[in-house]
Short mmCIF file of C-alpha atoms and ligand atoms in Angstrom, two decimals:
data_model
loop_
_atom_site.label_atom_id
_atom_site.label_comp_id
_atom_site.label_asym_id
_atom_site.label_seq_id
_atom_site.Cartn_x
_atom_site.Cartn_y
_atom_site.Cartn_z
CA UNK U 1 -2.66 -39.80 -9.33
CA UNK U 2 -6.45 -41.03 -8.31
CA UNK U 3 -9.21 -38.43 -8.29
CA UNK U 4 -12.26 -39.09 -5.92
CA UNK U 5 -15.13 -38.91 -8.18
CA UNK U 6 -17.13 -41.68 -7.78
CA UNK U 7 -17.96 -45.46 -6.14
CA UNK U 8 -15.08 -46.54 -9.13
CA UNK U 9 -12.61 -44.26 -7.47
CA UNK U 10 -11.71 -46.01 -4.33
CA UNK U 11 -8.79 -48.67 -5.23
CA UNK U 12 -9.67 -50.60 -1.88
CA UNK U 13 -13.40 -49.50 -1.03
CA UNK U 14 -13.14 -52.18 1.98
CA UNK U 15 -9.53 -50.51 3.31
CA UNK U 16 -10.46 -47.09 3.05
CA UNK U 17 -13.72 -47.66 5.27
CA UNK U 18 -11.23 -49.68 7.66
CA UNK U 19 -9.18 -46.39 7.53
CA UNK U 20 -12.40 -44.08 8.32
CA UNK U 21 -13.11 -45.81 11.22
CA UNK U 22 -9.10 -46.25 12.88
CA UNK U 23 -9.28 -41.99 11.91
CA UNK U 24 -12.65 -41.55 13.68
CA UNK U 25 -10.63 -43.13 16.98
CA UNK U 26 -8.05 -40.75 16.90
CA UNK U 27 -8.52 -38.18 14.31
CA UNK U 28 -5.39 -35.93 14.54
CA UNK U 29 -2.70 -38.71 14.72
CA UNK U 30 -1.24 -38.29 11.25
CA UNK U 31 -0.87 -34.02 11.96
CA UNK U 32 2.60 -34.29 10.11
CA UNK U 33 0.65 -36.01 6.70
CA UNK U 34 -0.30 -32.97 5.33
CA UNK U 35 2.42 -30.34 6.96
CA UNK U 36 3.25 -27.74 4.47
CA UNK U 37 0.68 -28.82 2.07
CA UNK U 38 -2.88 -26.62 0.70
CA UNK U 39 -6.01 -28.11 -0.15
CA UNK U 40 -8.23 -25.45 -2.08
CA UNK U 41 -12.00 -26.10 -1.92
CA UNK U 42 -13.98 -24.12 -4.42
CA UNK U 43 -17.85 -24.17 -4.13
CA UNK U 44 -20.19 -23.41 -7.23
CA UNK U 45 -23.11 -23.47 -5.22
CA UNK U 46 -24.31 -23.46 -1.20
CA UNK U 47 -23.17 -25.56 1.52
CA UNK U 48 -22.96 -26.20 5.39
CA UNK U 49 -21.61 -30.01 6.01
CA UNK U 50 -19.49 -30.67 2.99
CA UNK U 51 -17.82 -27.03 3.89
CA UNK U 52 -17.16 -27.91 7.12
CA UNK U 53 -16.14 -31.84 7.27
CA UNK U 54 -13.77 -31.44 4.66
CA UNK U 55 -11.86 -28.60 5.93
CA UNK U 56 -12.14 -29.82 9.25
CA UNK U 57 -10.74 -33.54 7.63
CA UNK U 58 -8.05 -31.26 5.92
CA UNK U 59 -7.04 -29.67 9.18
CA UNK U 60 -7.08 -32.93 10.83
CA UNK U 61 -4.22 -33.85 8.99
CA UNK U 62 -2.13 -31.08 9.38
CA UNK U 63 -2.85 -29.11 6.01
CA UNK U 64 -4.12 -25.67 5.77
CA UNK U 65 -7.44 -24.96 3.43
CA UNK U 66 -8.61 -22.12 1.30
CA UNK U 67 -12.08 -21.95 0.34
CA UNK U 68 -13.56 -20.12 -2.88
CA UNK U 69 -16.62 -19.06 -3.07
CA UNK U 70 -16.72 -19.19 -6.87
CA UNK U 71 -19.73 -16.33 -7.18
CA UNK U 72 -17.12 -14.08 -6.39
CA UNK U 73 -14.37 -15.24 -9.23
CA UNK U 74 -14.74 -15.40 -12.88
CA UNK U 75 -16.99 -16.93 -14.77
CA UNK U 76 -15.35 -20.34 -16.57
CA UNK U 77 -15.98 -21.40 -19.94
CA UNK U 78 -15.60 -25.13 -20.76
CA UNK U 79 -16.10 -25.67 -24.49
CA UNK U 80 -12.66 -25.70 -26.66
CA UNK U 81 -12.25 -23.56 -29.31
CA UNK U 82 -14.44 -20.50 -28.66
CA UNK U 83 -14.06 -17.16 -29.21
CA UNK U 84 -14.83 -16.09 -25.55
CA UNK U 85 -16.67 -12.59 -26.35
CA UNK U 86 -19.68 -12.96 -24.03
CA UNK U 87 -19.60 -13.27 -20.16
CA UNK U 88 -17.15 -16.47 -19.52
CA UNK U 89 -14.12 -14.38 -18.36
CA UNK U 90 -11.46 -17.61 -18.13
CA UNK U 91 -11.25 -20.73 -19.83
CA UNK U 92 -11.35 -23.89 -17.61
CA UNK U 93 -8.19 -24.70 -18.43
CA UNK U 94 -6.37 -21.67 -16.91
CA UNK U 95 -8.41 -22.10 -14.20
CA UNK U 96 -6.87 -25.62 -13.66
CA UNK U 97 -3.98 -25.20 -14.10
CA UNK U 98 -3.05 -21.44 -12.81
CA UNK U 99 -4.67 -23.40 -9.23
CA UNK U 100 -2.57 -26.78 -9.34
CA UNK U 101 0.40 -24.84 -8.84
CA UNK U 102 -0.80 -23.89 -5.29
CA UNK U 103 -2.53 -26.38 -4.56
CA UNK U 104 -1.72 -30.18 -3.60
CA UNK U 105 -5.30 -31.53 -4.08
CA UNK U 106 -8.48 -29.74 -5.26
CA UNK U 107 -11.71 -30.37 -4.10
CA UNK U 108 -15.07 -28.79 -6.48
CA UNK U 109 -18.83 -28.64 -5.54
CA UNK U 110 -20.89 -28.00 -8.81
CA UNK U 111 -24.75 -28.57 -8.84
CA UNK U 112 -26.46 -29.12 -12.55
CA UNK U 113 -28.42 -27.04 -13.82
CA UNK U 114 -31.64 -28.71 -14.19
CA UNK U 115 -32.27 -26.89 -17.46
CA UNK U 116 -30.09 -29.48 -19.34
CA UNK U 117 -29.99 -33.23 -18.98
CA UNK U 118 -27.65 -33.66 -21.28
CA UNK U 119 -25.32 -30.75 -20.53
CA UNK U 120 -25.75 -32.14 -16.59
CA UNK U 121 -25.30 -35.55 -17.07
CA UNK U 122 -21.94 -34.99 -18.53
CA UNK U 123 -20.79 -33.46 -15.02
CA UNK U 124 -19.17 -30.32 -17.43
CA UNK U 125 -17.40 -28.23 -14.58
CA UNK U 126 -15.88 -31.48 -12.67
CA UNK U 127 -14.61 -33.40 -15.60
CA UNK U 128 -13.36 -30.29 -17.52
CA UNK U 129 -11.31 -29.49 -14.23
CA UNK U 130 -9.99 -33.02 -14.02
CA UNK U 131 -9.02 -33.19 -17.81
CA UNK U 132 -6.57 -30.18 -17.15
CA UNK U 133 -5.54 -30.74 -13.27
CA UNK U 134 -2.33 -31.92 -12.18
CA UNK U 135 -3.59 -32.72 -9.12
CA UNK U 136 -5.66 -34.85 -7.30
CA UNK U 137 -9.09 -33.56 -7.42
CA UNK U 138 -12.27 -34.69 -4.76
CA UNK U 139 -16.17 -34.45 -5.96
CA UNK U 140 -18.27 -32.34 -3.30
CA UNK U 141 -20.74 -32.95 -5.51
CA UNK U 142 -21.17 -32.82 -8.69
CA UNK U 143 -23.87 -32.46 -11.29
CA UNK U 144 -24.58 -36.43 -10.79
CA UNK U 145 -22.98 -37.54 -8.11
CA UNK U 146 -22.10 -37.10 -4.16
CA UNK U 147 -19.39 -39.69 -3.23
CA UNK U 148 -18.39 -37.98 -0.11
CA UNK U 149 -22.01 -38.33 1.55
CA UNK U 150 -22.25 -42.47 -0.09
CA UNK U 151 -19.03 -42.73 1.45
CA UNK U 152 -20.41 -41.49 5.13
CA UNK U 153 -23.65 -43.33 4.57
CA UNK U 154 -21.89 -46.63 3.99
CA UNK U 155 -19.77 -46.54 7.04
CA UNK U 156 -23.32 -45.04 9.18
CA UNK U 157 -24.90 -48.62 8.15
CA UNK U 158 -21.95 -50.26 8.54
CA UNK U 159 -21.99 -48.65 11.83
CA UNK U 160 -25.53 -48.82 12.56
CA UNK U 161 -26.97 -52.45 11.34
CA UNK U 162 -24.80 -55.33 12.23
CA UNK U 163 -25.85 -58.14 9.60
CA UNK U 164 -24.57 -59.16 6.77
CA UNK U 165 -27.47 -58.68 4.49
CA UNK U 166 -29.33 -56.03 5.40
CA UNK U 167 -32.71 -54.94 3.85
CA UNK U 168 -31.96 -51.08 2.16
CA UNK U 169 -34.77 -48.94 1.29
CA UNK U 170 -33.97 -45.70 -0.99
CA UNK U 171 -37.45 -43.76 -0.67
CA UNK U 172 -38.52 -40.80 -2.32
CA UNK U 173 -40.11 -37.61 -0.23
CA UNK U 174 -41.79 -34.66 -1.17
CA UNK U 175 -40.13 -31.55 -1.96
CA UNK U 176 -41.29 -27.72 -2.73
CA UNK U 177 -38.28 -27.58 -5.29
CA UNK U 178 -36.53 -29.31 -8.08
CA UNK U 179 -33.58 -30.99 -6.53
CA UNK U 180 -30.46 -32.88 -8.22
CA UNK U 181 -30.26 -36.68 -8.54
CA UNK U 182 -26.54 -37.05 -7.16
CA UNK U 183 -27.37 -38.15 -3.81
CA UNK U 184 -29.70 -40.75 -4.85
CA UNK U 185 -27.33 -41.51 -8.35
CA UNK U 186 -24.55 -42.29 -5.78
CA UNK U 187 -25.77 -43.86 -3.00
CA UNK U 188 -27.04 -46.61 -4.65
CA UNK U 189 -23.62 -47.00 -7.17
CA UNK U 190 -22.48 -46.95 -3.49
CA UNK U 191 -24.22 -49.34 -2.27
CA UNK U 192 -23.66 -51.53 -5.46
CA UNK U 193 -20.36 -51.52 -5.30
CA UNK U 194 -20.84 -52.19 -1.52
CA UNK U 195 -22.72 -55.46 -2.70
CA UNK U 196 -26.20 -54.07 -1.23
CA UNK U 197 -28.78 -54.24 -3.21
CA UNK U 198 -31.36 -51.36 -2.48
CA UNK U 199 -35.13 -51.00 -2.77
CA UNK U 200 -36.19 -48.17 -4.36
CA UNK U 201 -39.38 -46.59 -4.09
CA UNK U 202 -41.06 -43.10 -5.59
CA UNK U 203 -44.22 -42.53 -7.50
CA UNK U 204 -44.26 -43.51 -10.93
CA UNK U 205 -42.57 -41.20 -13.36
CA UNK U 206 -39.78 -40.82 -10.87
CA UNK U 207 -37.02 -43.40 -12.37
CA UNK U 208 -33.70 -42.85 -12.02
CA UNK U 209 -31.06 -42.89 -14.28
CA UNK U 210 -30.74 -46.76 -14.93
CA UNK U 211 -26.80 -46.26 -15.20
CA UNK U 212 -27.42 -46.12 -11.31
CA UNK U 213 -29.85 -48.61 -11.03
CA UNK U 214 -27.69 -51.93 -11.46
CA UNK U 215 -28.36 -54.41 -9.02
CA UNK U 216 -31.35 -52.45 -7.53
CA UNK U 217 -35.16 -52.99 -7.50
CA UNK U 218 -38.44 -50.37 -7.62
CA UNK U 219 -41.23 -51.03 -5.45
CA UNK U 220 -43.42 -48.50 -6.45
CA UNK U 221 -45.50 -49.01 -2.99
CA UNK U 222 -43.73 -47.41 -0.62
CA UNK U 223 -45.07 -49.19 2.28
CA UNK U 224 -44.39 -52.29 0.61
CA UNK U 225 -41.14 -51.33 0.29
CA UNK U 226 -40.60 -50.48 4.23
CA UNK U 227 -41.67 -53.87 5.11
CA UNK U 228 -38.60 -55.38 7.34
CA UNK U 229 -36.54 -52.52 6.29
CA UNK U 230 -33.31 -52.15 8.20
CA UNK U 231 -32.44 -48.61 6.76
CA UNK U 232 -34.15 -46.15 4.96
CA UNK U 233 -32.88 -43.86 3.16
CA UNK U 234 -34.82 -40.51 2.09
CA UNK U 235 -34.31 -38.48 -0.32
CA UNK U 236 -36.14 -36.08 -2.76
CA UNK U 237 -35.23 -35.90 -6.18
CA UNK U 238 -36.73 -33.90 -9.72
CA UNK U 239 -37.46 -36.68 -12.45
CA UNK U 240 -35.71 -37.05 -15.36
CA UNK U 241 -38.83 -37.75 -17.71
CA UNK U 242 -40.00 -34.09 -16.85
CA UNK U 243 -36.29 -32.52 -16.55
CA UNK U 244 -35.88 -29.66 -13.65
CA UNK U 245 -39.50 -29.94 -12.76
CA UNK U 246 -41.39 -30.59 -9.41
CA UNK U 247 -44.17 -33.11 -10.67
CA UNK U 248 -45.69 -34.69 -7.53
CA UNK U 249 -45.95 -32.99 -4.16
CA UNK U 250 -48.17 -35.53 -2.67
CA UNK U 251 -47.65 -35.52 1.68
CA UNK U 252 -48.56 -39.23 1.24
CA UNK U 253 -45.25 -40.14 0.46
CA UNK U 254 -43.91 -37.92 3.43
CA UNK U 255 -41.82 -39.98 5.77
CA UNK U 256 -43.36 -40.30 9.53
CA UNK U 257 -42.78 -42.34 12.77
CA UNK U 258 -45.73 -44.53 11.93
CA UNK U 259 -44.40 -46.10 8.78
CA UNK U 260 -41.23 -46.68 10.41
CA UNK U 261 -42.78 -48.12 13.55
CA UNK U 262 -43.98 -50.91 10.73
CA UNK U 263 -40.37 -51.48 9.78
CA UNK U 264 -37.46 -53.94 11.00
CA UNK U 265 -36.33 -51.34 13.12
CA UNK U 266 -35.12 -49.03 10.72
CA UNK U 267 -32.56 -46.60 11.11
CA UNK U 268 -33.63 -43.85 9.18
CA UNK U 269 -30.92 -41.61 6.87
CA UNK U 270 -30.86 -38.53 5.15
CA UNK U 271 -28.06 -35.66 3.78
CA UNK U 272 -29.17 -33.12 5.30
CA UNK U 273 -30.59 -30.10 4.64
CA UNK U 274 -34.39 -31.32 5.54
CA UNK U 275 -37.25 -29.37 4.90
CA UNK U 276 -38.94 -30.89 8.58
CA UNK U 277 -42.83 -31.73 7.93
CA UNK U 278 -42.55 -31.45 4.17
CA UNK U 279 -39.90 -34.68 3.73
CA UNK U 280 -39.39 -35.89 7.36
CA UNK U 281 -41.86 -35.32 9.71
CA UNK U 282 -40.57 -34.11 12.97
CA UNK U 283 -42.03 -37.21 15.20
CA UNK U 284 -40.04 -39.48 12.56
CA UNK U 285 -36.75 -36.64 12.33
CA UNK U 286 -36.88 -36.60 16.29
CA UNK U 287 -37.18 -40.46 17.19
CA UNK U 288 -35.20 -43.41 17.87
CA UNK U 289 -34.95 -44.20 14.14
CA UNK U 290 -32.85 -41.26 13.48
CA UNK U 291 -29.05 -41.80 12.79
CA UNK U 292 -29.37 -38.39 10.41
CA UNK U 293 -26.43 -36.53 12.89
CA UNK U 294 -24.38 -39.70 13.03
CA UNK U 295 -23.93 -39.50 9.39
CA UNK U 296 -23.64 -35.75 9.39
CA UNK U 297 -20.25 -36.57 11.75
CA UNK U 298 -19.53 -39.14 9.42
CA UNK U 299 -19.07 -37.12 6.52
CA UNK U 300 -16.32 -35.78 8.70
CA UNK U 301 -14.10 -38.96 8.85
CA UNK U 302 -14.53 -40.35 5.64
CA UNK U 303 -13.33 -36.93 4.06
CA UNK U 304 -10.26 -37.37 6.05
CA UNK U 305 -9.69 -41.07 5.28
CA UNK U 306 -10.20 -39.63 1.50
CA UNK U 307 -7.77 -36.79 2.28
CA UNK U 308 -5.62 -39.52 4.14
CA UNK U 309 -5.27 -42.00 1.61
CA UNK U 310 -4.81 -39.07 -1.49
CA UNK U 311 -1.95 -37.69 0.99
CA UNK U 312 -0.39 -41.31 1.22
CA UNK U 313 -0.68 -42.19 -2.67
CA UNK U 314 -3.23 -45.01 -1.65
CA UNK U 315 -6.60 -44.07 -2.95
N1 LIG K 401 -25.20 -33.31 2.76
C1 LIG K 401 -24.55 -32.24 2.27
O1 LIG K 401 -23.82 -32.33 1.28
O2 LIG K 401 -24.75 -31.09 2.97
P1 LIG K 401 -24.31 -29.64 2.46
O3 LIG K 401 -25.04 -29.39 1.17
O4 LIG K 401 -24.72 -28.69 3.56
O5 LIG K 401 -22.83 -29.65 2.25
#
């Protein structure tokens, strides 16, 4: 039994984006995979594509889907051992297990907490659950990581730029908010595994976690950085140095039309949700750079060549 966790997770990374795109041609010609079987979703925190690509995906292949909106279930505790007097109401691993006998595979979206590096970085609620499931459990996002969206961006470049080595840019954008590293954390173990390496840029202070950084550069000028780009990638993120906080705003490093005019072309990629004129401005969001909603539909069929391959015992 394979969980979908991270960039590790795929047996065959090369076979299951080969099976993305044959599902993407005809997504509802395996109906009869999942007949009679339940995938449960639960969601920790907020969500609009993940929600809706993976049940959709689900559907696709003939299963039916419940969806939890955890705010309105008990609160878990995850630590062994404790005398649970205060507000956790059910131990993890009831929770576990009391759901794998519904469900056939279990799919969790948990955001850190940005209070606790440490705490966070040991993705608690996701590896707790998978420690006690029986069943084959997918990451909607974790505390660290998002290998559903690295999955849909590498099949959008794949896609999108036909040459072998392309030049990948990971930049940095402002953002009103502290926001999670697992997009960024993921796409480039994504794109290592791929065998891309990626530029990244962001002001100084910024660094990632340099478990994700093998095989990738800084270029701490970001229009350096966009010189010949092919792709580039934007995404805000809170640093680690200064955990949970917002410690730059500056618009200069706001992505706009101009600076990728002065690329290679580049198609230009992000998760989605966008604050518009804060990250992306909306002469950059709105041009022919933009692949963003061809990777939103992505997400789409690489959750059901996820969902496919689980289903088939081939992940
Ligand atoms: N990109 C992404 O995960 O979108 P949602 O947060 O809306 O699911």
């Amino acid at each position: 039994m394979n969980h979908f966790y991270s960039a590790a997770s795929p047996t065959n990374l090369n076979e299951l984006v080969q099976t993305a795109i044959r599902l993407k041609k005809n997504p509802t010609q395996h109906m009869d995979l999942g007949k009679g079987k339940l995938m449960v979703l639960l969601f920790f925190n907020a969500s609009l594509r993940t929600k809706l690509s993976t049940q959709k995906a689900a559907m696709n292949l003939g299963m039916q889907v419940i969806s939890m909106d955890m705010k309105d279930s008990w609160a878990w505790e995850f630590e062994d051992g404790v005398t649970m007097r205060f507000d956790k109401a059910e131990h993890v691993k009831e929770a576990a297990n009391v759901i794998c006998r519904y469900a056939d595979i279990i799919a969790i979206r948990s955001f850190p907490s940005l209070t606790d590096k440490e705490t966070d970085y040991s993705d608690q609620v996701i590896n707790n659950f998978m420690k006690y499931s029986t069943k084959p459990v997918v990451n909607l996002e974790s505390a660290i990581r998002h290998p559903l969206q690295s999955f849909a961006d590498l099949l959008t470049i794949r896609e999108k730029v036909q040459k072998p080595n392309p030049k990948i840019v990971l930049s940095w954008a402002p953002h009103p908010k502290a926001l999670p590293q697992a997009v960024s954390n993921s796409f480039l173990e994504w794109m290592h595994r791929a065998g891309h390496n990626v530029t990244v840029t962001h002001p100084q202070g910024y660094e990632l976690h340099p478990e994700f950084m093998t095989g990738h550069t800084v270029e701490y000028e970001q229009e350096k950085a966009f010189a010949e780009a092919d792709v580039v990638y934007v995404k805000n993120w809170s640093p680690l140095s200064q955990y949970g906080k917002v410690a730059n705003q500056s618009e200069e490093w706001m992505i706009t039309k101009a600076k990728l005019d002065k690329t290679n072309h580049a198609k230009l990629m992000h998760c989605l949700p966008v604050r518009r004129n804060v990250v992306i401005a909306d002469d950059a969001m709105d041009s022919e750079h933009s692949a963003i909603y061809d990777l939103a539909e992505n997400r789409l069929h690489t959750a059901q060549a996820v969902i496919y391959s689980i289903l088939k015992g081939e992940l």
